[in-house]
Short mmCIF file of C-alpha atoms in Angstrom, two decimals:
data_model
loop_
_atom_site.label_atom_id
_atom_site.label_comp_id
_atom_site.label_asym_id
_atom_site.label_seq_id
_atom_site.Cartn_x
_atom_site.Cartn_y
_atom_site.Cartn_z
CA MET A 121 30.14 18.35 8.08
CA VAL A 122 30.48 19.29 4.43
CA SER A 123 31.89 15.88 3.06
CA PHE A 124 29.13 14.16 4.42
CA LEU A 125 26.17 16.22 3.06
CA ARG A 126 28.05 15.20 -0.34
CA PHE A 127 28.43 11.66 0.48
CA LEU A 128 24.82 11.81 1.36
CA ILE A 129 23.53 13.31 -1.82
CA ASN A 130 25.74 11.28 -4.16
CA GLY A 131 24.28 8.71 -1.99
CA ILE A 132 20.66 9.35 -2.66
CA SER A 133 21.15 10.12 -6.59
CA LEU A 134 22.92 7.00 -6.40
CA GLY A 135 20.29 5.64 -4.29
CA SER A 136 17.56 7.14 -6.55
CA VAL A 137 18.91 4.90 -10.23
CA TYR A 138 18.87 1.54 -7.67
CA ALA A 139 15.61 2.76 -7.13
CA ILE A 140 13.81 3.39 -10.34
CA ILE A 141 15.44 -0.58 -11.65
CA ALA A 142 14.31 -1.67 -8.33
CA LEU A 143 10.93 -1.20 -9.29
CA GLY A 144 11.39 -2.46 -12.71
CA TYR A 145 12.19 -6.21 -10.99
CA THR A 146 9.57 -6.09 -8.12
CA MET A 147 6.74 -4.54 -10.41
CA VAL A 148 7.90 -7.89 -11.81
CA TYR A 149 7.85 -10.08 -9.51
CA GLY A 150 4.37 -8.30 -8.35
CA ILE A 151 2.81 -9.22 -11.32
CA ALA A 152 4.13 -12.28 -13.20
CA LYS A 153 5.63 -13.47 -9.58
CA MET A 154 9.05 -14.14 -11.91
CA LEU A 155 12.61 -12.89 -10.97
CA ASN A 156 13.89 -11.50 -14.51
CA PHE A 157 17.46 -10.94 -13.20
CA ALA A 158 17.36 -9.81 -17.62
CA HIS A 159 16.20 -6.35 -16.44
CA GLY A 160 19.94 -5.41 -15.29
CA ASP A 161 20.77 -5.95 -18.82
CA VAL A 162 18.34 -4.18 -20.53
CA ILE A 163 19.55 -0.79 -18.43
CA MET A 164 22.93 -1.32 -20.55
CA VAL A 165 21.01 -2.12 -23.92
CA GLY A 166 19.07 1.29 -22.63
CA ALA A 167 22.65 3.57 -22.35
CA TYR A 168 24.00 1.79 -25.43
CA ILE A 169 20.83 3.22 -27.45
CA ALA A 170 21.43 6.38 -26.56
CA TYR A 171 25.00 6.21 -26.29
CA CYS A 172 23.98 5.58 -30.60
CA SER A 173 22.15 7.87 -31.41
CA MET A 174 24.15 10.99 -28.71
CA GLN A 175 26.94 10.34 -31.19
CA TYR A 176 26.34 8.44 -34.25
CA LEU A 177 23.16 10.69 -35.04
CA GLY A 178 23.76 13.57 -33.29
CA MET A 179 20.07 13.55 -31.36
CA PRO A 180 19.86 15.65 -28.42
CA ALA A 181 19.68 13.67 -25.24
CA ILE A 182 16.08 13.64 -24.68
CA VAL A 183 14.90 12.54 -28.13
CA SER A 184 17.76 10.03 -27.34
CA VAL A 185 16.26 8.72 -24.38
CA LEU A 186 12.91 8.47 -25.16
CA ALA A 187 14.47 6.74 -27.98
CA ALA A 188 16.04 4.14 -25.64
CA MET A 189 13.03 3.74 -23.92
CA LEU A 190 11.04 3.23 -27.29
CA VAL A 191 13.80 0.33 -27.85
CA CYS A 192 13.96 -1.19 -24.42
CA THR A 193 10.12 -1.05 -23.86
CA ALA A 194 9.88 -3.34 -27.27
CA MET A 195 12.48 -5.60 -26.03
CA GLY A 196 10.96 -6.18 -22.99
CA ILE A 197 7.40 -6.81 -24.75
CA ILE A 198 9.48 -9.51 -26.76
CA ILE A 199 12.03 -10.88 -24.62
CA GLU A 200 8.35 -11.93 -22.26
CA GLY A 201 6.33 -12.83 -25.04
CA LEU A 202 9.28 -14.94 -25.74
CA ALA A 203 11.14 -15.75 -23.49
CA TYR A 204 8.22 -16.50 -20.32
CA ARG A 205 4.99 -16.44 -21.71
CA PRO A 206 5.81 -20.03 -23.03
CA LEU A 207 6.84 -21.26 -19.60
CA ARG A 208 4.25 -19.32 -17.40
CA SER A 209 2.48 -22.60 -15.86
CA ALA A 210 6.11 -23.85 -16.19
CA PRO A 211 8.19 -24.25 -12.83
CA LYS A 212 10.03 -20.96 -11.29
CA LEU A 213 13.70 -22.79 -11.63
CA ALA A 214 12.84 -23.43 -15.31
CA VAL A 215 11.44 -19.58 -15.87
CA LEU A 216 14.64 -18.55 -13.58
CA ILE A 217 17.12 -20.16 -15.88
CA THR A 218 15.78 -18.73 -18.67
CA ALA A 219 15.36 -14.98 -17.42
CA ILE A 220 19.99 -16.04 -16.55
CA GLY A 221 19.89 -16.93 -20.79
CA VAL A 222 17.92 -13.76 -21.51
CA SER A 223 20.46 -12.23 -19.57
CA TYR A 224 23.37 -14.15 -20.85
CA PHE A 225 22.02 -13.51 -24.82
CA LEU A 226 22.12 -9.75 -23.87
CA GLN A 227 25.05 -9.21 -23.34
CA ASN A 228 26.74 -11.51 -25.24
CA SER A 229 24.96 -9.61 -28.07
CA ALA A 230 25.44 -6.28 -27.04
CA LEU A 231 29.23 -7.73 -27.17
CA LEU A 232 28.83 -8.51 -31.23
CA ILE A 233 27.24 -5.37 -31.72
CA TRP A 234 29.58 -3.10 -30.19
CA SER A 235 32.50 -4.93 -28.76
CA SER A 236 32.99 -5.21 -25.22
CA ASN A 237 35.98 -1.62 -25.68
CA PRO A 238 34.42 0.95 -23.07
CA LYS A 239 32.61 3.84 -24.39
CA VAL A 240 33.11 7.06 -22.75
CA PHE A 241 29.04 8.33 -22.48
CA PRO A 242 28.03 11.92 -22.30
CA SER A 243 26.96 14.37 -19.88
CA VAL A 244 22.95 14.52 -20.64
CA PHE A 245 23.03 17.39 -19.13
CA ASP A 246 24.61 19.61 -18.46
CA VAL A 247 24.10 22.97 -17.39
CA GLY A 248 26.47 22.93 -14.50
CA ALA A 249 26.37 22.87 -10.54
CA PHE A 250 24.79 23.96 -7.63
CA ARG A 251 27.11 25.04 -5.04
CA ALA A 252 26.69 25.47 -1.32
CA PHE A 253 29.04 26.52 1.51
CA GLY A 254 31.24 28.63 -1.03
CA GLY A 255 31.65 26.19 -3.22
CA GLU A 256 31.99 23.04 -0.96
CA LEU A 257 29.53 21.28 -1.70
CA MET A 258 29.33 20.79 -5.40
CA ILE A 259 26.23 18.71 -6.75
CA THR A 260 26.12 18.32 -10.44
CA SER A 261 23.36 19.06 -13.04
CA GLU A 262 22.93 14.96 -13.39
CA THR A 263 23.04 14.39 -9.47
CA ILE A 264 20.11 16.96 -9.68
CA LEU A 265 18.51 15.49 -12.71
CA THR A 266 18.73 11.90 -11.24
CA ILE A 267 16.39 12.66 -7.89
CA VAL A 268 13.86 14.30 -9.70
CA ALA A 269 13.61 12.22 -11.51
CA ASN A 270 13.27 9.06 -9.48
CA ILE A 271 10.22 10.98 -7.13
CA VAL A 272 8.13 11.60 -10.51
CA ILE A 273 9.20 8.21 -11.50
CA MET A 274 7.34 7.19 -7.97
CA ILE A 275 4.54 9.75 -7.89
CA ALA A 276 3.40 8.92 -11.58
CA LEU A 277 3.82 4.80 -10.79
CA THR A 278 1.86 5.11 -7.47
CA THR A 279 -0.45 7.83 -9.51
CA PHE A 280 -0.92 4.91 -11.98
CA THR A 281 -1.76 1.95 -9.92
CA GLY A 282 -3.18 3.44 -7.77
CA LYS A 283 -5.92 5.35 -10.31
CA THR A 284 -6.54 4.15 -13.22
CA LYS A 285 -8.17 0.69 -14.45
CA VAL A 286 -4.98 -0.58 -16.24
CA GLY A 287 -2.95 -0.19 -13.53
CA LYS A 288 -5.50 -1.38 -11.05
CA ALA A 289 -6.05 -4.80 -13.08
CA MET A 290 -2.30 -4.96 -12.63
CA ARG A 291 -2.72 -5.43 -8.56
CA ALA A 292 -5.75 -7.97 -9.13
CA VAL A 293 -3.21 -10.25 -11.26
CA SER A 294 -1.01 -9.72 -8.56
CA GLU A 295 -2.69 -10.41 -5.90
CA ASP A 296 -4.13 -13.17 -7.43
CA ARG A 297 -4.18 -13.75 -11.29
CA GLY A 298 -7.16 -17.08 -11.47
CA ALA A 299 -10.11 -14.20 -9.84
CA ALA A 300 -8.13 -11.35 -11.93
CA GLN A 301 -9.22 -13.67 -14.74
CA LEU A 302 -12.98 -14.06 -13.18
CA MET A 303 -13.50 -10.79 -13.15
CA GLY A 304 -12.37 -10.26 -17.64
CA ILE A 305 -9.03 -9.29 -16.90
CA ASN A 306 -6.43 -10.49 -19.43
CA VAL A 307 -3.85 -11.33 -16.91
CA ASN A 308 -1.01 -11.56 -20.41
CA ARG A 309 -1.76 -8.45 -21.87
CA THR A 310 -1.35 -7.12 -18.80
CA ILE A 311 1.39 -9.60 -17.69
CA SER A 312 3.07 -8.19 -20.97
CA ILE A 313 2.44 -3.59 -19.83
CA THR A 314 4.28 -4.28 -16.44
CA PHE A 315 7.25 -5.61 -18.94
CA ALA A 316 7.20 -2.28 -21.13
CA ILE A 317 6.88 -0.17 -17.94
CA GLY A 318 9.17 -2.37 -16.42
CA SER A 319 11.35 -2.06 -19.79
CA ALA A 320 10.48 1.76 -20.42
CA LEU A 321 12.03 2.34 -16.49
CA ALA A 322 15.73 0.38 -16.91
CA ALA A 323 15.87 2.91 -19.84
CA ILE A 324 15.60 5.47 -17.94
CA ALA A 325 17.75 4.48 -15.34
CA GLY A 326 21.00 3.38 -17.83
CA VAL A 327 21.00 6.96 -19.39
CA LEU A 328 21.44 8.37 -15.22
CA LEU A 329 23.46 5.27 -14.61
CA CYS A 330 26.32 6.11 -16.87
CA SER A 331 26.03 10.29 -16.36
CA ALA A 332 27.28 9.70 -13.56
CA TYR A 333 29.11 6.82 -13.86
CA PRO A 334 29.98 6.65 -17.47
CA THR A 335 32.28 4.09 -18.91
CA LEU A 336 29.63 2.51 -21.00
CA GLN A 337 30.76 -1.80 -21.77
CA PRO A 338 28.30 -5.26 -22.11
CA THR A 339 28.35 -6.24 -18.03
CA THR A 340 27.19 -2.23 -17.57
CA GLY A 341 24.01 -3.32 -16.32
CA SER A 342 25.55 -6.45 -14.84
CA MET A 343 26.09 -5.20 -10.93
CA PRO A 344 23.44 -2.10 -10.53
CA GLY A 345 21.39 -5.32 -11.31
CA ILE A 346 22.24 -7.67 -8.77
CA LYS A 347 21.68 -4.76 -6.63
CA ALA A 348 18.55 -2.93 -7.36
CA PHE A 349 17.86 -6.71 -7.25
CA THR A 350 18.93 -6.71 -3.56
CA ALA A 351 17.13 -3.22 -3.14
CA ALA A 352 13.74 -4.61 -4.45
CA VAL A 353 14.36 -7.60 -2.43
CA PHE A 354 15.68 -5.15 0.91
CA GLY A 355 12.11 -2.58 1.02
CA GLY A 356 9.83 -6.27 0.40
CA ILE A 357 10.23 -7.71 -2.94
CA GLY A 358 6.71 -6.69 -4.74
CA SER A 359 6.19 -3.74 -3.32
CA ILE A 360 6.56 -0.34 -4.90
CA PRO A 361 7.65 2.19 -2.08
CA GLY A 362 9.89 -1.06 -0.31
CA ALA A 363 11.51 -0.66 -3.89
CA MET A 364 11.77 2.97 -3.98
CA ILE A 365 12.98 3.16 -0.21
CA GLY A 366 15.49 0.00 -0.65
CA GLY A 367 17.11 1.56 -3.46
CA LEU A 368 17.28 4.63 -1.49
CA MET A 369 18.66 3.05 1.23
CA LEU A 370 21.27 0.59 -0.77
CA GLY A 371 22.56 3.94 -2.31
CA VAL A 372 23.10 5.93 1.03
CA ILE A 373 24.47 2.53 2.75
CA GLU A 374 26.67 1.58 0.45
CA ILE A 375 27.97 5.38 -0.51
CA LEU A 376 28.60 6.31 3.22
CA GLY A 377 30.25 3.08 3.59
CA LYS A 378 32.76 3.32 1.25
CA ALA A 379 33.87 7.29 1.89
CA TYR A 380 34.04 6.17 6.13
CA ILE A 381 34.36 2.30 6.18
CA SER A 382 36.53 0.88 3.13
CA THR A 383 36.40 1.82 -0.23
CA GLU A 384 36.85 -2.16 -1.18
CA LEU A 385 35.07 -3.25 1.12
CA GLY A 386 31.43 -0.97 0.39
CA ASP A 387 29.54 -3.30 -1.49
CA ALA A 388 30.04 -5.94 1.39
CA ILE A 389 28.61 -3.81 3.32
CA VAL A 390 26.14 -3.35 1.43
CA PHE A 391 24.97 -6.93 1.64
CA ALA A 392 25.48 -7.71 5.32
CA VAL A 393 23.33 -4.68 6.20
CA LEU A 394 20.74 -7.19 3.62
CA ILE A 395 21.39 -9.77 5.80
CA ILE A 396 20.30 -8.52 8.73
CA VAL A 397 17.58 -6.59 7.81
CA LEU A 398 16.28 -9.74 6.18
CA LEU A 399 16.79 -11.56 10.09
CA PHE A 400 14.72 -9.40 11.60
CA LYS A 401 12.33 -9.28 8.78
CA PRO A 402 11.90 -11.75 5.96
CA ALA A 403 9.88 -10.28 3.64
CA GLY A 404 11.60 -7.40 3.51
CA LEU A 405 11.60 -3.79 5.59
CA LEU A 406 7.42 -3.38 3.21
CA GLY A 407 6.95 -6.51 2.69
CA LYS A 408 4.24 -8.47 3.90
CA PRO A 409 4.61 -11.74 5.04
CA VAL A 410 2.57 -14.14 2.68
CA ASN A 411 0.18 -16.21 3.61
CA GLU A 412 0.24 -19.13 3.07
CA LYS A 413 -2.99 -20.94 2.53
CA VAL A 414 -3.53 -24.05 4.92
CA MET B 157 -41.53 -22.58 -18.42
CA GLN B 158 -43.48 -25.93 -17.27
CA ASN B 159 -40.91 -28.26 -17.74
CA SER B 160 -37.59 -26.97 -18.29
CA MET B 161 -35.33 -29.38 -18.91
CA GLN B 162 -37.54 -30.22 -22.29
CA GLU B 163 -36.86 -26.45 -23.03
CA SER B 164 -33.39 -26.29 -24.56
CA ALA B 165 -34.80 -23.11 -26.69
CA HIS B 166 -34.43 -21.75 -23.32
CA SER B 167 -31.18 -23.37 -22.59
CA LEU B 168 -28.36 -21.81 -20.96
CA LEU B 169 -25.72 -23.45 -19.73
CA LYS B 170 -25.06 -26.53 -21.20
CA VAL B 171 -22.16 -29.22 -20.32
CA GLN B 172 -22.05 -32.35 -22.53
CA ASP B 173 -19.62 -35.36 -21.32
CA ILE B 174 -16.93 -33.36 -20.39
CA HIS B 175 -13.43 -34.79 -18.79
CA VAL B 176 -11.37 -33.04 -16.54
CA TYR B 177 -7.61 -34.31 -14.07
CA TYR B 178 -4.86 -33.03 -12.93
CA GLY B 179 -2.41 -34.25 -14.28
CA SER B 180 -3.23 -38.40 -14.13
CA ILE B 181 -6.02 -37.95 -11.95
CA HIS B 182 -9.20 -38.35 -13.59
CA ALA B 183 -10.73 -35.27 -11.29
CA ILE B 184 -14.11 -35.61 -13.50
CA LYS B 185 -15.53 -38.32 -15.78
CA GLY B 186 -18.13 -37.61 -17.91
CA ILE B 187 -20.88 -34.48 -16.62
CA SER B 188 -23.36 -33.63 -18.59
CA PHE B 189 -25.93 -31.35 -17.28
CA GLU B 190 -27.78 -27.84 -18.34
CA VAL B 191 -28.98 -24.45 -16.52
CA ASN B 192 -31.83 -23.17 -18.14
CA GLU B 193 -32.72 -19.00 -17.71
CA HIS B 194 -34.43 -17.69 -14.49
CA GLU B 195 -33.40 -21.66 -12.79
CA ILE B 196 -31.40 -21.87 -9.81
CA VAL B 197 -29.28 -25.02 -10.07
CA THR B 198 -27.66 -26.60 -7.72
CA LEU B 199 -24.36 -29.50 -7.59
CA ILE B 200 -24.13 -31.01 -4.56
CA GLY B 201 -21.71 -33.43 -2.93
CA ALA B 202 -19.38 -33.77 -0.17
CA ASN B 203 -15.63 -32.52 -0.61
CA GLY B 204 -13.54 -33.71 -3.36
CA ALA B 205 -16.64 -34.87 -5.35
CA GLY B 206 -15.59 -32.51 -8.61
CA LYS B 207 -18.31 -29.72 -7.95
CA SER B 208 -14.82 -26.49 -8.01
CA THR B 209 -13.74 -28.11 -10.64
CA THR B 210 -17.25 -28.63 -12.75
CA LEU B 211 -17.24 -24.73 -11.83
CA ASN B 212 -13.65 -24.10 -12.44
CA THR B 213 -13.53 -25.79 -15.74
CA ILE B 214 -17.24 -23.94 -16.96
CA SER B 215 -15.53 -20.51 -16.10
CA GLY B 216 -12.59 -21.43 -18.20
CA LEU B 217 -9.18 -21.67 -15.62
CA LEU B 218 -9.54 -25.51 -16.26
CA LYS B 219 -9.94 -27.31 -19.26
CA PRO B 220 -11.68 -30.18 -20.32
CA ARG B 221 -9.86 -32.86 -22.19
CA SER B 222 -12.58 -33.66 -23.58
CA GLY B 223 -16.46 -32.65 -23.49
CA SER B 224 -18.50 -29.90 -24.33
CA ILE B 225 -19.55 -26.10 -22.95
CA PHE B 226 -22.38 -24.21 -24.17
CA PHE B 227 -22.93 -21.04 -23.25
CA GLU B 228 -25.91 -19.19 -24.88
CA ASN B 229 -25.39 -22.28 -27.48
CA GLU B 230 -22.06 -21.20 -28.39
CA PRO B 231 -19.10 -23.63 -27.69
CA ILE B 232 -16.89 -22.51 -25.44
CA VAL B 233 -14.01 -24.72 -24.12
CA GLY B 234 -10.96 -23.47 -25.43
CA VAL B 235 -12.35 -19.90 -25.26
CA SER B 236 -10.50 -17.96 -21.98
CA ALA B 237 -11.69 -17.25 -18.77
CA ASP B 238 -11.02 -13.86 -19.31
CA LYS B 239 -13.32 -13.77 -22.52
CA ILE B 240 -15.98 -15.90 -20.74
CA VAL B 241 -16.91 -13.29 -18.33
CA TYR B 242 -17.15 -11.06 -21.39
CA ARG B 243 -20.18 -13.79 -22.70
CA GLY B 244 -22.46 -12.58 -19.69
CA LEU B 245 -20.89 -15.42 -17.21
CA ALA B 246 -19.86 -14.33 -14.01
CA MET B 247 -18.34 -16.89 -11.39
CA CYS B 248 -17.28 -16.02 -7.36
CA PRO B 249 -15.32 -18.68 -6.78
CA GLU B 250 -14.82 -20.58 -3.65
CA GLY B 251 -13.23 -18.75 -0.57
CA ARG B 252 -14.00 -15.98 -2.06
CA ARG B 253 -10.49 -14.71 -4.05
CA ILE B 254 -11.70 -10.75 -2.98
CA PHE B 255 -8.97 -8.82 -3.65
CA LEU B 256 -7.83 -8.50 0.22
CA ASN B 257 -5.38 -5.46 0.17
CA MET B 258 -8.03 -3.22 -2.08
CA THR B 259 -10.94 -1.39 -1.35
CA VAL B 260 -13.89 -2.18 -0.99
CA GLU B 261 -14.80 -0.04 -4.09
CA GLU B 262 -11.90 -1.25 -6.47
CA ASN B 263 -12.92 -4.96 -5.12
CA LEU B 264 -15.98 -3.73 -6.97
CA GLU B 265 -14.60 -2.14 -9.82
CA MET B 266 -12.98 -4.61 -10.71
CA GLY B 267 -16.04 -6.41 -10.76
CA GLY B 268 -17.34 -4.36 -13.33
CA TYR B 269 -13.47 -4.02 -15.40
CA THR B 270 -16.10 -5.98 -18.79
CA ARG B 271 -18.27 -3.01 -18.73
CA PRO B 272 -18.22 0.35 -19.66
CA LYS B 273 -16.61 3.09 -17.19
CA GLU B 274 -19.38 4.31 -17.55
CA GLU B 275 -21.96 2.48 -16.54
CA ILE B 276 -20.16 1.32 -13.29
CA PRO B 277 -21.37 4.16 -10.71
CA ALA B 278 -24.76 2.79 -11.35
CA SER B 279 -23.86 -1.06 -11.16
CA ILE B 280 -21.81 0.00 -7.65
CA GLU B 281 -24.58 1.97 -7.07
CA ASP B 282 -27.47 -0.66 -7.35
CA VAL B 283 -24.88 -3.35 -5.14
CA TYR B 284 -25.20 -1.15 -2.22
CA GLN B 285 -28.60 -0.87 -2.65
CA ARG B 286 -28.42 -4.91 -2.01
CA PHE B 287 -25.59 -5.11 0.35
CA PRO B 288 -25.47 -1.69 2.13
CA ARG B 289 -23.17 -2.88 4.84
CA LEU B 290 -20.95 -3.04 1.73
CA LYS B 291 -21.49 0.99 1.30
CA GLU B 292 -20.05 1.70 5.33
CA ARG B 293 -16.89 0.37 4.29
CA TYR B 294 -16.85 1.07 1.13
CA HIS B 295 -13.46 2.73 1.26
CA GLN B 296 -12.17 -0.43 3.83
CA ILE B 297 -9.69 -2.28 2.88
CA ALA B 298 -11.06 -5.34 1.60
CA GLY B 299 -9.03 -7.56 3.73
CA THR B 300 -9.69 -5.76 6.82
CA LEU B 301 -14.05 -7.83 6.38
CA SER B 302 -15.28 -10.17 7.89
CA GLY B 303 -16.11 -13.22 6.75
CA GLY B 304 -19.89 -12.65 6.18
CA GLU B 305 -19.08 -8.80 4.60
CA GLN B 306 -15.63 -10.63 2.14
CA GLN B 307 -18.65 -12.91 0.84
CA MET B 308 -20.90 -9.83 0.08
CA LEU B 309 -18.22 -8.10 -1.67
CA ALA B 310 -17.78 -10.75 -3.84
CA MET B 311 -21.22 -11.54 -5.00
CA GLY B 312 -21.11 -8.35 -5.77
CA ARG B 313 -18.47 -8.19 -7.52
CA ALA B 314 -19.57 -10.70 -9.49
CA LEU B 315 -22.52 -9.27 -9.96
CA MET B 316 -21.30 -6.19 -11.47
CA SER B 317 -20.45 -7.93 -15.11
CA LYS B 318 -24.42 -7.55 -15.33
CA PRO B 319 -23.94 -11.62 -15.96
CA LYS B 320 -26.96 -13.63 -17.59
CA LEU B 321 -25.39 -16.28 -15.50
CA LEU B 322 -23.93 -16.25 -11.97
CA MET B 323 -22.07 -19.46 -10.46
CA LEU B 324 -21.55 -19.53 -6.62
CA ASP B 325 -19.20 -21.61 -5.48
CA GLU B 326 -19.62 -22.36 -1.95
CA PRO B 327 -20.98 -19.29 -0.58
CA SER B 328 -22.07 -20.48 2.98
CA MET B 329 -18.36 -21.65 3.74
CA GLY B 330 -16.93 -20.90 7.25
CA LEU B 331 -20.29 -18.34 8.30
CA ALA B 332 -21.94 -18.31 10.60
CA PRO B 333 -25.35 -19.59 10.43
CA ILE B 334 -26.56 -16.55 10.25
CA LEU B 335 -24.83 -15.46 7.99
CA VAL B 336 -25.93 -18.54 5.72
CA GLU B 337 -29.58 -17.97 6.58
CA GLN B 338 -28.74 -13.78 4.48
CA ILE B 339 -26.56 -15.29 2.43
CA PHE B 340 -28.91 -17.39 0.52
CA ASP B 341 -32.32 -14.84 1.30
CA ILE B 342 -29.68 -13.36 -0.82
CA ILE B 343 -29.15 -15.75 -3.30
CA GLN B 344 -33.75 -16.06 -3.64
CA GLU B 345 -34.07 -12.28 -4.50
CA LEU B 346 -31.30 -12.07 -7.42
CA HIS B 347 -33.68 -15.18 -8.13
CA ALA B 348 -36.33 -13.20 -7.76
CA GLY B 349 -34.91 -10.39 -10.21
CA GLY B 350 -34.53 -12.48 -12.88
CA ALA B 351 -31.34 -14.20 -12.62
CA THR B 352 -30.02 -17.46 -13.40
CA ILE B 353 -27.51 -18.69 -10.74
CA LEU B 354 -25.65 -22.01 -10.87
CA LEU B 355 -24.69 -22.96 -7.04
CA VAL B 356 -22.34 -25.32 -5.64
CA GLU B 357 -22.44 -26.34 -2.38
CA GLN B 358 -21.78 -28.73 0.50
CA ASN B 359 -25.15 -27.37 2.90
CA ALA B 360 -27.02 -29.68 0.52
CA GLN B 361 -29.47 -28.27 3.15
CA MET B 362 -29.74 -25.21 2.34
CA ALA B 363 -29.24 -24.81 -1.41
CA LEU B 364 -31.67 -27.32 -2.57
CA SER B 365 -34.25 -25.81 -0.27
CA ILE B 366 -34.03 -23.18 -2.67
CA ALA B 367 -32.84 -24.57 -6.41
CA SER B 368 -35.29 -25.38 -8.36
CA ARG B 369 -33.31 -28.11 -10.39
CA ALA B 370 -30.45 -30.60 -8.31
CA TYR B 371 -27.55 -32.43 -9.67
CA VAL B 372 -25.49 -34.70 -7.04
CA LEU B 373 -21.90 -35.58 -8.15
CA GLU B 374 -19.84 -38.10 -6.03
CA THR B 375 -16.79 -38.91 -6.98
CA GLY B 376 -16.57 -37.20 -10.81
CA ARG B 377 -19.72 -38.33 -12.08
CA ILE B 378 -23.46 -36.95 -11.32
CA VAL B 379 -25.44 -40.22 -9.28
CA MET B 380 -28.59 -38.33 -9.29
CA SER B 381 -30.14 -35.17 -10.73
CA GLY B 382 -33.45 -34.15 -11.06
CA ASP B 383 -36.19 -31.63 -9.17
CA ALA B 384 -34.48 -30.20 -5.71
CA LYS B 385 -38.02 -31.55 -3.71
CA GLU B 386 -37.51 -34.65 -4.84
CA VAL B 387 -33.94 -34.76 -4.61
CA LEU B 388 -34.03 -33.67 -1.06
CA GLU B 389 -36.64 -36.07 -0.16
CA SER B 390 -34.69 -39.37 -1.66
CA ASP B 391 -33.14 -41.61 0.89
CA GLU B 392 -29.90 -41.58 -0.67
CA VAL B 393 -29.39 -37.81 -0.54
CA LYS B 394 -30.95 -37.91 3.52
CA LYS B 395 -28.63 -40.93 4.39
CA ALA B 396 -25.62 -39.57 2.93
CA TYR B 397 -25.68 -35.57 3.08
CA LEU B 398 -28.43 -34.25 5.57
CA GLY B 399 -27.37 -36.94 7.78
CA LYS B 400 -31.04 -38.32 8.45
#
């Protein structure tokens, strides 16, 4: 029972990281209608920036996280402006291939700058661990931090899109880009802001991910990126609460699957569950079926 | 204002020989017309005549390959759609295109996107006075409104920007006859309140009965223009659009 609780909490923690990454995927998809496959690699860059800031500059963790967010935000805006904006009216496939190209570009740039030797990521938030059941159940401070960060981000994003003018404009653009323009909303700027937010979240996710799994190398972002994309699809791509639920469920399924069924098949189980969900709910758990205009 | 055609000083919108293409399809083949202040001008024509294309070009969603468009004597070809709204041109698009997943009030807020925040509540109140049904449903998700209510919301949303020129694309589309009359009453009220309106309609009879001037479009060209009453009485229009 205690071990189940431990797995569950670890699952929620990993799921929280997936959820934060998935939010970036889902927001960009919802507003720009594109799959930004470079998103996973922005996570990796964020983690490297935080790493360098802590290791080489000796900055405290919080400053390093902020630096990573700043760099990733700028990078998100630049990637969008240089790689995706010129393709705004191009076929979707061209944008998708460009995104894959950006992904490789980031990975190889990281390889060039930081080499392929894995770096050991330092702990960002070590105030000891929380223990229960006579020390049998141990929850690290990173786990708690990850879950709390996830909740805070969720509340902040919901408030932002529900209450602020820019947030509402984002929802308007995601529903109908042309109609949003007719309201006077600058679509390019709105998409830019979306990329900025998504990339800042990716930086946070990168730091949280590397705090839990402290090996950092240029490919670190790929697998979590793909899983978070899966989580976004699972929850219903384009939906913010969907990304949250999808991420959490994916994390829990992965950890429980690895613990109770098979360590090797953990990832396979995750994707099997995705396929089953999509068979019954093709738009994902919270996704709305697309209304084709007839 | 007796002879509005010659009063170029009051010309609000002037479209000069625009050509619009969809890929290789030549959709608009040199259309010229103008809208003067306080007029209701209507563009009528069959499906595919190019009415909506014309409005989408004026609003900046489409770019003409050649020709020019002047709004208050300023050229607006090449200005992006969102910037054109700031100049006082609002469009209520075909098929309404309200934000279905947002509430009635949020839709109106988006309509007032170009305006200072502190003026929004008063403008929303104005829209509610004109469309009391919207007030009853202000917190409802727009997608749950009936067709007529959605049209009212679309018009209210366009009015939120306090436009100098309001372009309405097929406001009667898909509505029951009683609602069509209601919508046309509202257009007339807006006009009486000083608004300038460019109205695109397939319901030629209704449009011509409230408009001051009309242009008849056929496959991307203007084939007839003039006083709305004259157009309504002309044999060609009667035959082609009114089935008489």
